[in-house]
GROMACS .gro file of C-alpha atoms in nm:
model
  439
    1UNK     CA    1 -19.890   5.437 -14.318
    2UNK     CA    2 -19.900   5.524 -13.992
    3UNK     CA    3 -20.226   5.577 -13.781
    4UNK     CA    4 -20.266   5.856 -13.610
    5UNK     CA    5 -20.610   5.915 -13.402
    6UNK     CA    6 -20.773   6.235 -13.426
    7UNK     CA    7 -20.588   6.499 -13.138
    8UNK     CA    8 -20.926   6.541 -13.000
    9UNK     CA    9 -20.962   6.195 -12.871
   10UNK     CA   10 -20.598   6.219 -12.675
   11UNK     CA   11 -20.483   6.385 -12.437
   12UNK     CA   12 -20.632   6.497 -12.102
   13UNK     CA   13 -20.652   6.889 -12.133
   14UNK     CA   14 -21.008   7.065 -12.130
   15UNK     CA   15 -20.901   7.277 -12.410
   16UNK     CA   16 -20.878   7.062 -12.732
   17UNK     CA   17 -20.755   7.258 -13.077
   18UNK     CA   18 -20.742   7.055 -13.396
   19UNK     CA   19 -20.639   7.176 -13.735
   20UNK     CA   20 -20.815   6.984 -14.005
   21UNK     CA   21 -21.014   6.972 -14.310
   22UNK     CA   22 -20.776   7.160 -14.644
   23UNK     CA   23 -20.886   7.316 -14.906
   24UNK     CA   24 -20.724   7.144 -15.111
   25UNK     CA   25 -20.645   7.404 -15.401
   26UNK     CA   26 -20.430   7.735 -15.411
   27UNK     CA   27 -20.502   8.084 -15.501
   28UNK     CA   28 -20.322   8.378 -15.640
   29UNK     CA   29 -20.385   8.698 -15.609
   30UNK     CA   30 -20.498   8.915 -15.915
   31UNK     CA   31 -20.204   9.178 -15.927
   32UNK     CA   32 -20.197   9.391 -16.256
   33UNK     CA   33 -19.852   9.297 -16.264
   34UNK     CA   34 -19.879   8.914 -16.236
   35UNK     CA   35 -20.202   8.875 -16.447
   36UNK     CA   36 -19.983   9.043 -16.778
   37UNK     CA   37 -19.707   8.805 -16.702
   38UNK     CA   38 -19.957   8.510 -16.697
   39UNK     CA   39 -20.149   8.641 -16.976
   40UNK     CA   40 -19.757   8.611 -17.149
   41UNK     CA   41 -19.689   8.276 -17.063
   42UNK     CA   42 -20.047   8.175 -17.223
   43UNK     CA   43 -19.832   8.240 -17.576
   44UNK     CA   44 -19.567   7.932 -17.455
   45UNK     CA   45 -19.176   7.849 -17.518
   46UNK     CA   46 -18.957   8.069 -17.274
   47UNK     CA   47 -19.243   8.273 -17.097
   48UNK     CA   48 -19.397   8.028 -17.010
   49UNK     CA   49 -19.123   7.832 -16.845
   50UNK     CA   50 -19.003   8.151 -16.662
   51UNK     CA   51 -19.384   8.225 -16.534
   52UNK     CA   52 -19.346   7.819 -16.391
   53UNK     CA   53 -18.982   7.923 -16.275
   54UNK     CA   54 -19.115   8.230 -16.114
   55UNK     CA   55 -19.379   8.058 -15.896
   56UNK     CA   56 -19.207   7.694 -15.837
   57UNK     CA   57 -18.832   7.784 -15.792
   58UNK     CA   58 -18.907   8.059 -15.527
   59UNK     CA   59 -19.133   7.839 -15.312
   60UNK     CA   60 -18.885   7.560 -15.375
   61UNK     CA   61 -18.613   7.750 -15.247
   62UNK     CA   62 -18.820   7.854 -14.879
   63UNK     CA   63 -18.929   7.532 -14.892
   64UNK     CA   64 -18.531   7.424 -14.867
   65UNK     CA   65 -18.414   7.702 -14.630
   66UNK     CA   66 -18.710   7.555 -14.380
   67UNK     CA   67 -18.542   7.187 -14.421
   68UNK     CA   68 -18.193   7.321 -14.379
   69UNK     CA   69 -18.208   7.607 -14.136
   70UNK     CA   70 -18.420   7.497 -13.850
   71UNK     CA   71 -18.619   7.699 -13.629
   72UNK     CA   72 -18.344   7.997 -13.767
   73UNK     CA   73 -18.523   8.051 -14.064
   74UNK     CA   74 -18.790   8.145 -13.896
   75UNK     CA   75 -18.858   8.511 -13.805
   76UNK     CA   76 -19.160   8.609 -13.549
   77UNK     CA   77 -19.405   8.838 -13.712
   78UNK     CA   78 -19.772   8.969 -13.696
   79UNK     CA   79 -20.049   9.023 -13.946
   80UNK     CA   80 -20.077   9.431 -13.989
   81UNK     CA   81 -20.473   9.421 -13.983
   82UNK     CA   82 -20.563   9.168 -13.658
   83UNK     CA   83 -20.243   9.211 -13.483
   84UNK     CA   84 -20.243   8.803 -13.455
   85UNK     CA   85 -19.875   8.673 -13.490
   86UNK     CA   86 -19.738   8.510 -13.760
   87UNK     CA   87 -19.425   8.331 -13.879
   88UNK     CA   88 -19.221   8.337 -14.161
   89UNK     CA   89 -18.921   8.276 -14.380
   90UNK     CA   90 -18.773   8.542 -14.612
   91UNK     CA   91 -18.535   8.522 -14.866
   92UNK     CA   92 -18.404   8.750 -15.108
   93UNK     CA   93 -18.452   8.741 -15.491
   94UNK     CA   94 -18.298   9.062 -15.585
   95UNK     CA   95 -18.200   9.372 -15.469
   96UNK     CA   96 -18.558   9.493 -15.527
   97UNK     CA   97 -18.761   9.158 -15.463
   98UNK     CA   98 -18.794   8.959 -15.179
   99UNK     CA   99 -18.995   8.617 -15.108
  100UNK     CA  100 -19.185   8.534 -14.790
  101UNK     CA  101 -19.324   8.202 -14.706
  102UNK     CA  102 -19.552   8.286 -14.353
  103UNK     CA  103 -19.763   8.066 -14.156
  104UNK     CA  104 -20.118   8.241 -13.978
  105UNK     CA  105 -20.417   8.164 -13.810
  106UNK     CA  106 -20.678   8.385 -13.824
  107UNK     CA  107 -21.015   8.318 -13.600
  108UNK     CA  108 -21.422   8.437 -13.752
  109UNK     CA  109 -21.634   8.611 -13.553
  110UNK     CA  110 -21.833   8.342 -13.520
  111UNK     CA  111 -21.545   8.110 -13.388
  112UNK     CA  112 -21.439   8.360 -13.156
  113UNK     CA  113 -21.802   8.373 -12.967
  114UNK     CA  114 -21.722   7.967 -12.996
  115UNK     CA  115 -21.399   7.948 -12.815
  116UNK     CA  116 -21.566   8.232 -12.577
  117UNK     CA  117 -21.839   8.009 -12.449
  118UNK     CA  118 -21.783   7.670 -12.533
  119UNK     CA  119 -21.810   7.416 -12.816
  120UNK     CA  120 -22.171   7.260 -12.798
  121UNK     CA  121 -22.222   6.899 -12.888
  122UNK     CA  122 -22.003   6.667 -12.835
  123UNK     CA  123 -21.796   6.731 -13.198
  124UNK     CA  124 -21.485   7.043 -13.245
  125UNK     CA  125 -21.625   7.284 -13.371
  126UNK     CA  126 -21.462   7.513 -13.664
  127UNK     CA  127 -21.356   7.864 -13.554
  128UNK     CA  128 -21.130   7.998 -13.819
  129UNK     CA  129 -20.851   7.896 -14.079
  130UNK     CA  130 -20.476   7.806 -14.034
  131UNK     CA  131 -20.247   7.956 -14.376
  132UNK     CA  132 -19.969   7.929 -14.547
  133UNK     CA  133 -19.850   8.176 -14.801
  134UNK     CA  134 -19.603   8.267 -15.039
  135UNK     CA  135 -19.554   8.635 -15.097
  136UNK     CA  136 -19.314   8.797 -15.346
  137UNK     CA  137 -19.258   9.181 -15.283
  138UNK     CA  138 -19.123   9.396 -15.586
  139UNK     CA  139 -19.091   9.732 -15.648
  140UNK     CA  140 -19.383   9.753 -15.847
  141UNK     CA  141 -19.663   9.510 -15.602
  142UNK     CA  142 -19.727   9.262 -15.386
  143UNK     CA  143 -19.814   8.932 -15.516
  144UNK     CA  144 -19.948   8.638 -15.262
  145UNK     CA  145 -20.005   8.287 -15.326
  146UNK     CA  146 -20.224   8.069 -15.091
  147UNK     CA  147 -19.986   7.772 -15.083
  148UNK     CA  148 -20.197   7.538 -14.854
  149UNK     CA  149 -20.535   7.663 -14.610
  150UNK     CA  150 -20.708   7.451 -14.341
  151UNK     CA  151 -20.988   7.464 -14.067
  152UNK     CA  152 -20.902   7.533 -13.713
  153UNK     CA  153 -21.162   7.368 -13.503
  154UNK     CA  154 -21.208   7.351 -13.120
  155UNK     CA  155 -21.343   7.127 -12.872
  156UNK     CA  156 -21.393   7.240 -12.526
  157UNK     CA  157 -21.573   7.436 -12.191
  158UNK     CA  158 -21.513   7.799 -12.362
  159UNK     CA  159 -21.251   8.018 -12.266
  160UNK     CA  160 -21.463   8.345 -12.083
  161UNK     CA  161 -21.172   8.579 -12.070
  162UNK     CA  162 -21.045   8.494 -12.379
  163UNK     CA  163 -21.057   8.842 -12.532
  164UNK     CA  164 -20.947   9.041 -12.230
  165UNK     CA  165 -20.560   9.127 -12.306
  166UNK     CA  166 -20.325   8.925 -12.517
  167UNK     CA  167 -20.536   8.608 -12.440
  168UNK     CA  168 -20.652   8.574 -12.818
  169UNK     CA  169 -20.306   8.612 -12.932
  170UNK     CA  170 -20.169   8.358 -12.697
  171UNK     CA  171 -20.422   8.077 -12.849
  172UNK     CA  172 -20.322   8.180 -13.162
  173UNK     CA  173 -19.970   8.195 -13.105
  174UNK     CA  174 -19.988   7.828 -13.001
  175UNK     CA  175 -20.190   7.689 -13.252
  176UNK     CA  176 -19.908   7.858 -13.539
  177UNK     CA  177 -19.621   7.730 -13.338
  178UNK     CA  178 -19.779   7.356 -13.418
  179UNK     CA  179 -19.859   7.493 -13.784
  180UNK     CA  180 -19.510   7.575 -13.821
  181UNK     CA  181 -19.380   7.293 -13.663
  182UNK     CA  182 -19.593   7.042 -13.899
  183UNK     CA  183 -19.431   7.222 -14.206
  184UNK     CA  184 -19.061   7.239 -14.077
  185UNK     CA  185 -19.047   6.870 -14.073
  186UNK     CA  186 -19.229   6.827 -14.388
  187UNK     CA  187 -18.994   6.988 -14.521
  188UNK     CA  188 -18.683   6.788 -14.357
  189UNK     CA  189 -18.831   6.452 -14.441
  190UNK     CA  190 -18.888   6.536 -14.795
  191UNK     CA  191 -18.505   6.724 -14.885
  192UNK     CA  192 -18.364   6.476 -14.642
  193UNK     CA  193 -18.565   6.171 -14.785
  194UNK     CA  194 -18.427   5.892 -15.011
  195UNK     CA  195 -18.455   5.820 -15.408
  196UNK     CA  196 -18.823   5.717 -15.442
  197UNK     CA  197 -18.786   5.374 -15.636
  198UNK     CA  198 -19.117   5.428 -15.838
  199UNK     CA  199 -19.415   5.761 -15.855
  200UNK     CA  200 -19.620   5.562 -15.616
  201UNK     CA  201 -19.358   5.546 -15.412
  202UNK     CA  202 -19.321   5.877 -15.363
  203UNK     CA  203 -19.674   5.958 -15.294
  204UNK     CA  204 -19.659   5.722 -15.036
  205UNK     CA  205 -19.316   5.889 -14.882
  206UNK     CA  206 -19.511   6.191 -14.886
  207UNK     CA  207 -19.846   6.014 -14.735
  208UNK     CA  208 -19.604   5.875 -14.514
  209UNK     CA  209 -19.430   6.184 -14.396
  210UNK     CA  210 -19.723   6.366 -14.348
  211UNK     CA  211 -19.863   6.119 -14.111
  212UNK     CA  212 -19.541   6.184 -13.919
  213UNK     CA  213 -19.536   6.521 -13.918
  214UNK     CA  214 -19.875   6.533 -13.736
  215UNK     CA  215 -19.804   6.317 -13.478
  216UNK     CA  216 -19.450   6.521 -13.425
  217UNK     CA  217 -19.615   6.862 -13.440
  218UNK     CA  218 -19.824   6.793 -13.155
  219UNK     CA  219 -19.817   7.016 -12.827
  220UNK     CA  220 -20.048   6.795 -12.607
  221UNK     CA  221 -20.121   6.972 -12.238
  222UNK     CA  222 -19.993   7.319 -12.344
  223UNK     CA  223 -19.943   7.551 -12.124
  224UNK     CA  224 -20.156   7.898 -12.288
  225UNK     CA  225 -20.137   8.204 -12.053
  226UNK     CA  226 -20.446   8.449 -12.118
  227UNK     CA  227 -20.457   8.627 -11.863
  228UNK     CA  228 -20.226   8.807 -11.516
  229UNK     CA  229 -20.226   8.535 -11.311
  230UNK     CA  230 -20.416   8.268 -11.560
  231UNK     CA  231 -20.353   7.995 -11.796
  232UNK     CA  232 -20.521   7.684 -11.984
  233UNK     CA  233 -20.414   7.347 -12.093
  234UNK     CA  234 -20.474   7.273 -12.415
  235UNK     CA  235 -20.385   6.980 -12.656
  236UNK     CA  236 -20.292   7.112 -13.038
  237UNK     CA  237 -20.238   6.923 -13.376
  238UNK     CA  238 -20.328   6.831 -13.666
  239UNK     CA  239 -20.578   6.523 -13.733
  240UNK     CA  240 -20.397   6.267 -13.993
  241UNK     CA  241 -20.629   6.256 -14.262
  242UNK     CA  242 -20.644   6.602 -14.310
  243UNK     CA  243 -20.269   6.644 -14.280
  244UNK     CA  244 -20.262   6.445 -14.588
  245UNK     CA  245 -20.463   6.662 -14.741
  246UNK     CA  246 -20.257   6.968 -14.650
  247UNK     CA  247 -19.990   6.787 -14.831
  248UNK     CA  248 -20.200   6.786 -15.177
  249UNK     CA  249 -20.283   7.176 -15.111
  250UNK     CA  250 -19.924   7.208 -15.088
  251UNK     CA  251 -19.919   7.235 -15.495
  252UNK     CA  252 -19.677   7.002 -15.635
  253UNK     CA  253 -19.363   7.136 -15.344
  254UNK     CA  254 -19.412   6.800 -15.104
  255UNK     CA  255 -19.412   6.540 -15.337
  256UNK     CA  256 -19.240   6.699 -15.649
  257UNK     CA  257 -18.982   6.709 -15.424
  258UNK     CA  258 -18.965   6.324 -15.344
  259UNK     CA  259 -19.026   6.291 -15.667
  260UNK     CA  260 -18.709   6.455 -15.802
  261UNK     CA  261 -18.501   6.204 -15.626
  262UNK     CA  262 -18.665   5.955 -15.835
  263UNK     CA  263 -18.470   5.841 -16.162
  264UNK     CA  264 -18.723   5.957 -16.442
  265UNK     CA  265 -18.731   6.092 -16.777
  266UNK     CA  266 -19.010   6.293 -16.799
  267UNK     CA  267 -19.179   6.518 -16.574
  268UNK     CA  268 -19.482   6.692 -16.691
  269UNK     CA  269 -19.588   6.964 -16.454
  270UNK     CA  270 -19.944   7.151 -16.556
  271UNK     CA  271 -20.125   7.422 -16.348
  272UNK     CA  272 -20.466   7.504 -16.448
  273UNK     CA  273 -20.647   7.834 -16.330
  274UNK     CA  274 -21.031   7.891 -16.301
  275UNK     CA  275 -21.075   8.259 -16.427
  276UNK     CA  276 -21.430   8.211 -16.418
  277UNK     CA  277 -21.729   8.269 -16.223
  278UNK     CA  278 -21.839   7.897 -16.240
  279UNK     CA  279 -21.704   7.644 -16.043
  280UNK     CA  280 -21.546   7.413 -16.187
  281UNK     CA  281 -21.644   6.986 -16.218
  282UNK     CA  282 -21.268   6.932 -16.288
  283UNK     CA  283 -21.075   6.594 -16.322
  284UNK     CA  284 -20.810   6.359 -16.515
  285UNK     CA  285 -21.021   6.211 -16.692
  286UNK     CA  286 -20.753   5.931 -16.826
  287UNK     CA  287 -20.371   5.889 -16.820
  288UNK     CA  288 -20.169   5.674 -17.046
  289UNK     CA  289 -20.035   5.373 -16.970
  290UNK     CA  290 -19.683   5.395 -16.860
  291UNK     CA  291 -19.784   5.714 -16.730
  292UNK     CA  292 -19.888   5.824 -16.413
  293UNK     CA  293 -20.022   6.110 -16.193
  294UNK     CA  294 -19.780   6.198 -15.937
  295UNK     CA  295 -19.956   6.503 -15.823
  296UNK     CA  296 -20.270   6.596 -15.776
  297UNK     CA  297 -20.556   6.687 -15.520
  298UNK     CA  298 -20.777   6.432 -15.646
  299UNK     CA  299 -20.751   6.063 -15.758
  300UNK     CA  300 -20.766   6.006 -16.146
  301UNK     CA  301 -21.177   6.009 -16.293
  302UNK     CA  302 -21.256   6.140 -15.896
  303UNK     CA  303 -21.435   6.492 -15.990
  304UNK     CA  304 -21.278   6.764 -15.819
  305UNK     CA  305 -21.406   7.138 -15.730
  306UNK     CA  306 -21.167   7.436 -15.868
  307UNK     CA  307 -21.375   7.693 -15.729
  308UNK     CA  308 -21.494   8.016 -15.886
  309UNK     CA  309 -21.274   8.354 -15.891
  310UNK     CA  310 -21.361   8.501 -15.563
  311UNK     CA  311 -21.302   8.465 -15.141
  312UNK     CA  312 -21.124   8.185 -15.047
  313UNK     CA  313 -20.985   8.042 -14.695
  314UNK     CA  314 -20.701   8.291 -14.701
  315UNK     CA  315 -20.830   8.666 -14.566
  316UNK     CA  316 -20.901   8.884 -14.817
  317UNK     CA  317 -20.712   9.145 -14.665
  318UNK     CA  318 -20.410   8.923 -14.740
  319UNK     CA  319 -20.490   8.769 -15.056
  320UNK     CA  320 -20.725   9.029 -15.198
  321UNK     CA  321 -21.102   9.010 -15.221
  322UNK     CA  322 -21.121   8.839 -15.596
  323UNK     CA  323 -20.847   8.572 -15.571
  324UNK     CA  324 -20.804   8.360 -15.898
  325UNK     CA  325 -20.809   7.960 -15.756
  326UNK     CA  326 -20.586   7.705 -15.912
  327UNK     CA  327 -20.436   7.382 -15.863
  328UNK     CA  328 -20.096   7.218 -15.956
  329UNK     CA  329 -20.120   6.875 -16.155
  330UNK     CA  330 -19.748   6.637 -16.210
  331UNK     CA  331 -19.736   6.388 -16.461
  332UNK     CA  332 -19.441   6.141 -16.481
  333UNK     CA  333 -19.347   5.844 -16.722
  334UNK     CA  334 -19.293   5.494 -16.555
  335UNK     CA  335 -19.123   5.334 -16.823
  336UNK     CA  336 -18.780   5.578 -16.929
  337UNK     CA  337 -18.897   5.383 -17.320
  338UNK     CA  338 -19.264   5.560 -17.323
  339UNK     CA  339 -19.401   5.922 -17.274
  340UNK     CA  340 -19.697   6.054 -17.120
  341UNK     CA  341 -20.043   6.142 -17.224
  342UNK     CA  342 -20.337   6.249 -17.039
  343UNK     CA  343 -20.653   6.414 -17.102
  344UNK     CA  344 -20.827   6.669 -16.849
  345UNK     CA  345 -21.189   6.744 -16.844
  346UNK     CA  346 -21.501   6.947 -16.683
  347UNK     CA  347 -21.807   6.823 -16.685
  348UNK     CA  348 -22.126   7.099 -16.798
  349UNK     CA  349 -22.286   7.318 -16.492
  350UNK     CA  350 -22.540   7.587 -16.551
  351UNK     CA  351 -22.425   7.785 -16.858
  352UNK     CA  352 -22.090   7.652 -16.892
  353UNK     CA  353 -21.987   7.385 -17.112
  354UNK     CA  354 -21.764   7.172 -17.002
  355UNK     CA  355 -21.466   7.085 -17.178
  356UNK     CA  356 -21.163   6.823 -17.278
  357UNK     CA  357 -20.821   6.894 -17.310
  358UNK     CA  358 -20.545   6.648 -17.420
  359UNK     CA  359 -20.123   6.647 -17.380
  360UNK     CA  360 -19.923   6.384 -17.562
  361UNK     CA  361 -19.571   6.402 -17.490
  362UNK     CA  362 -19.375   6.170 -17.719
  363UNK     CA  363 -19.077   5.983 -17.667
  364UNK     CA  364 -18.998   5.933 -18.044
  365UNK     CA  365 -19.143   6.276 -18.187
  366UNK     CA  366 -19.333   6.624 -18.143
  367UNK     CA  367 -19.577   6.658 -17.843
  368UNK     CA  368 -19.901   6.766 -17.923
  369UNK     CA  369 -20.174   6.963 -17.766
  370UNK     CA  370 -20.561   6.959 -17.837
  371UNK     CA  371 -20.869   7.151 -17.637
  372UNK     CA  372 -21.221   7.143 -17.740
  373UNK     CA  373 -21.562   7.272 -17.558
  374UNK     CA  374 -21.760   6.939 -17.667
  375UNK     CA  375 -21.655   6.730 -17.358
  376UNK     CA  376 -21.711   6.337 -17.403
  377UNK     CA  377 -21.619   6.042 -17.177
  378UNK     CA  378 -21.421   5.878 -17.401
  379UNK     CA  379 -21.118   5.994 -17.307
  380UNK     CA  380 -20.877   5.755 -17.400
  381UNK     CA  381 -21.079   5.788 -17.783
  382UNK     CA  382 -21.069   6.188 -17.753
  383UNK     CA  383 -20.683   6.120 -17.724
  384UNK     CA  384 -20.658   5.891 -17.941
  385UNK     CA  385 -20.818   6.109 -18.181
  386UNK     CA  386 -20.639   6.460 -18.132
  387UNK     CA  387 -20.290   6.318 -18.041
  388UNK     CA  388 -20.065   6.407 -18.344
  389UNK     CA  389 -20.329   6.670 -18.487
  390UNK     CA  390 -20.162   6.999 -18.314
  391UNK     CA  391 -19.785   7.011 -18.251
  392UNK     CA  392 -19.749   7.378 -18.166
  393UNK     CA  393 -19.690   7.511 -17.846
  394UNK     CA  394 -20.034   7.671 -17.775
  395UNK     CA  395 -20.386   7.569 -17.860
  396UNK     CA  396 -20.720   7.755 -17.782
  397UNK     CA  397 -21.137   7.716 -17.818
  398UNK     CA  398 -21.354   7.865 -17.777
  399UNK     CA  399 -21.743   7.812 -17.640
  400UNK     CA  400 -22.030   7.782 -17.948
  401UNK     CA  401 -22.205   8.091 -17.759
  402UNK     CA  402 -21.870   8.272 -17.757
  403UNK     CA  403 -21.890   8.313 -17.334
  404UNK     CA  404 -21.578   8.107 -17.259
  405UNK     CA  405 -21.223   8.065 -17.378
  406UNK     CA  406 -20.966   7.724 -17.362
  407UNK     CA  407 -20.620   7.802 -17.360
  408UNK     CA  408 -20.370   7.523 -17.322
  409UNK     CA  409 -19.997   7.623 -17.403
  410UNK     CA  410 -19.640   7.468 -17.313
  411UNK     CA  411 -19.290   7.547 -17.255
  412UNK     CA  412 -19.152   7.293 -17.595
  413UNK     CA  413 -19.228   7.087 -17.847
  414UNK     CA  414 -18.985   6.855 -17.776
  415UNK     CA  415 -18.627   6.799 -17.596
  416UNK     CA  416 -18.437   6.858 -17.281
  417UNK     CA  417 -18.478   7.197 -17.055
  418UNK     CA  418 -18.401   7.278 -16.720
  419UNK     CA  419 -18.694   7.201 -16.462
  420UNK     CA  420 -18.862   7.468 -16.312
  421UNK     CA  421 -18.855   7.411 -15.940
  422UNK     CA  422 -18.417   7.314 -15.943
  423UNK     CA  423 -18.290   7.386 -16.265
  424UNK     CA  424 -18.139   7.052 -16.310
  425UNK     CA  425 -18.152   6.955 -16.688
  426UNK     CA  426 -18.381   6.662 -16.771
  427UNK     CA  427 -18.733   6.571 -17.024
  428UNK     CA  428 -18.967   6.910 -16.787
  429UNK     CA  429 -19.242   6.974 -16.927
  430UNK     CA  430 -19.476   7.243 -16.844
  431UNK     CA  431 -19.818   7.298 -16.961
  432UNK     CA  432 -20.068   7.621 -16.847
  433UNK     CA  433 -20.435   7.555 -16.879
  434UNK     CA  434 -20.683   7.897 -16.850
  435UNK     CA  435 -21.026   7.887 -16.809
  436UNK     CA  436 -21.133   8.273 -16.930
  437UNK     CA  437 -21.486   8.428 -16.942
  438UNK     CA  438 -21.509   8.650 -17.209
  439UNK     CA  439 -21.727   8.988 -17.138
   0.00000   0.00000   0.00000
C-alpha cells in the first residue's frame, strides 16, 4: 500500500488543514415515512429486498454518475442554516423523488475560536466535521443518510480576520473542494478498477485506492482569499490512515463495488441498526471457513462501537436531532462449492444483555437464521448448534426482563435474486438485524 505521511508534516504553508479521524458508522434519519418501511422489511422476502434496493441502488447509482461524469456532476450549493457551501450530485428517481449525494464541512464554535487564534501545542487541532450524505426527497419527506463523517483538524498561527466577510466560507470552500476531490476519484478507481481475483483482494484495491486518493486530493500551498486585499496559504488533505477509514464509513459502496467485479457466488449483504439507547459492544464474532468478511468497519472478533440513537457527526439540523446509527456488514463465499455462515454478537453493558445472532446460507439446502439474548463465546458452537433449527425468513427474541427485542430477517430462503446495489442476477443475500427497546 502506499505510504502517505500525514499533510501536516508537508508542505511549507503556515496554514495546515487535515481531514482525519471517521466515524466509522452511518446514520439515518428517523422519518415517519422511512421508519414504517423499515419496520416492513423486518417481516422479510420482497420488502425487505426493496428496503436494501431503496438505500444501496440509489447511492450506487451517484456513486457511478461521480466516476463517469467528472467534475459535471457536480453542482455548487450551500447549507440553508450556516450559509457554508456545499457540493453535490443529484439524480432523479421519479417524477416526484429525487436523490442527492452532497459533500459539507461544517466548523464548532469551539473550532472557529481555534482557527481564529491559533492551534496551541504543537499537534492539529480538531475544529469541526467534513460530511457526506445521501438525501432522497419525496413528496411526502426528506430522508438523509450519513454515508461517511470525519474530523477537520487544523494546525497553524490563527487566522484573526477570519470571520470578517466571506473569509469563513472561503476556508471552507477549500477544504470541500479536497473532500470532493478525494471522493470523485474513489469513485473512478473503483467503477474503473479491474476483476478482484479473491475478497482480500478487493479490500486491498480499496485500501489501495484510498491511499491514492489522499495523496491526489491534496491542494498543498492554496491560495484562500479572506479578506479585500488578503489571502493565506494553506496545505489541505486528508491523512492516509484515516482515509482508509473513510472508506469503511462509506457502507459497503467502495468495496462492494470492487467486489462485484469479482467472480463469486454468494454475496451476503447485512445492515444492522442500533434503535437503542445503549451503545452497542458489537462484532463478528466468527465466520465460516470458506467464508469471508468483505465489508466491515472492524476486523473479525475486534469489538466495535454502534453508538446509541442520538447526535452524531452529521448536524442535526441536517440529519435530525435523534438519528438511528447503523453500519453495513458483506459477507462473500471463497470457494463457489461452500456457503457462508457467520455469527454476530454484543457483549452485556449496563442493563442490556448482550446478544448472538447466527446466518447459515447453504449451498446444498435452506438457509437458516437463529437470535438469542444469552450471548456466549463459542461462536463457532452457537452455530453449530442453531444452524438448521430455523429456516424461515425472520427470527426474533426477546430480553428475559422483556426491555429489548432481536429481530433478524432476510430477503430468501434459498436461490438466485437480483442484487440490490446493480440488479445483476446472482446467489444476494440480504439480512436486516434491529436492535429495539421496548417501552
Amino acid at each position: 500500500m502506499t505510504n502517505i505521511q500525514n499533510v501536516s508534516s508537508k508542505g511549507q504553508a503556515d496554514h495546515k488543514f487535515t481531514i482525519g479521524l471517521g466515524s466509522n458508522f452511518c446514520a439515518s434519519s428517523a422519518m415517519e415515512g422511512w421508519m414504517k418501511t423499515l419496520q416492513d422489511a423486518a417481516a422479510g422476502g420482497a420488502p425487505l429486498f426493496n428496503f436494501f434496493q431503496g438505500e444501496m441502488a440509489i447511492l450506487n447509482r451517484l456513486f457511478y454518475d461521480v466516476a463517469t461524469s467528472g467534475d459535471s456532476a457536480w453542482i455548487d450549493g450551500e447549507d440553508s442554516t450556516t450559509g457554508y457551501p456545499t457540493v453535490y450530485v443529484a439524480n432523479k428517481i421519479s417524477d416526484t423523488s429525487m436523490s442527492y449525494l452532497t459533500v459539507g464541512v461544517y466548523l464548532t464554535d469551539q473550532g472557529k475560536e481555534i482557527l481564529k487564534n491559533g492551534s496551541s501545542g504543537s499537534s492539529p487541532e480538531n475544529i469541526g466535521f467534513s460530511y457526506i450524505t445521501m438525501t432522497v426527497k419525496t413528496a411526502d419527506e426528506t430522508k438523509v443518510n450519513q454515508v461517511a463523517t470525519n474530523m477537520v483538524q487544523y494546525f497553524g498561527q490563527g487566522i484573526p480576520n477570519v470571520e470578517v466577510g466571506d473569509g469563513l466560507k472561503s476556508i471552507i470552500k477549500g477544504n470541500v473542494k479536497v473532500a470532493k476531490k478525494f471522493l470523485s476519484i474513489m469513485a473512478d478507481l473503483a467503477f474503473g478498477g479491474r476483476a478482484a481475483s479473491s475478497v482480500a483482494a478487493a479490500r486491498d484495491n480499496a485500501t489501495s485506492n484510498a491511499a491514492k486518493a489522499s495523496q491526489e486530493s491534496e491542494a498543498m500551498g492554496e491560495k484562500i482569499v479572506i479578506g479585500e486585499g488578503e489571502e493565506i496559504t494553506a496545505d489541505i488533505g486528508y491523512t492516509a490512515v484515516d482515509a482508509i477509514g473513510l472508506v469503511l464509513s462509506l457502507g459497503a459502496l467502495v468495496v462492494t463495488v470492487i467486489l462485484s467485479l469479482l467472480s463469486k457466488e454468494i454475496a451476503a449483504f447485512a445492515r444492522v441498526y442500533n434503535m437503542t439507547k445503549a451503545d452497542l459492544d458489537f462484532s463478528v464474532c466468527w465466520v465460516k471457513k470458506d467464508s469471508a468478511l468483505a465489508v466491515a468497519p472492524m476486523l473479525p472478533q475486534n469489538p466495535f462501537t454502534i453508538p446509541k440513537v442520538g447526535p452524531v457527526w452529521t448536524p442535526p439540523w441536517i440529519i435530525g436531532e435523534n438519528p438511528i446509527p447503523f453500519i453495513d456488514l458483506v459477507f462473500a463465499n471463497t470457494d463457489s462449492l461452500k456457503g457462508v455462515g457467520y455469527v454476530l454478537k454484543a457483549r452485556p453493558t449496563g442493563d442490556f444483555p448482550g446478544f448472538n445472532v447466527m446466518v447459515n446460507i447453504s449451498n446444498d439446502g435452506a438457509n437458516s437464521l437463529y437470535a438469542s439474548f444469552i450471548p456466549t463465546d463459542d461462536c463457532d458452537g452457537y452455530w453449530n448448534s442453531h444452524k438448521d433449527k430455523d429456516t424461515g425468513l425472520v427470527t426474533s427474541a426477546t430480553s428475559q426482563d422483556g426491555k429489548y427485542k432481536l429481530i433478524l430477517a432476510t430477503n430468501q430462503g434459498s436461490g438466485k435474486s437480483p442484487s440490490p446495489m446493480n440488479g445483476e442476477e446472482g446467489y444476494n443475500y440480504e439480512h436486516l438485524l434491529l436492535i429495539q427497546q421496548i417501552g
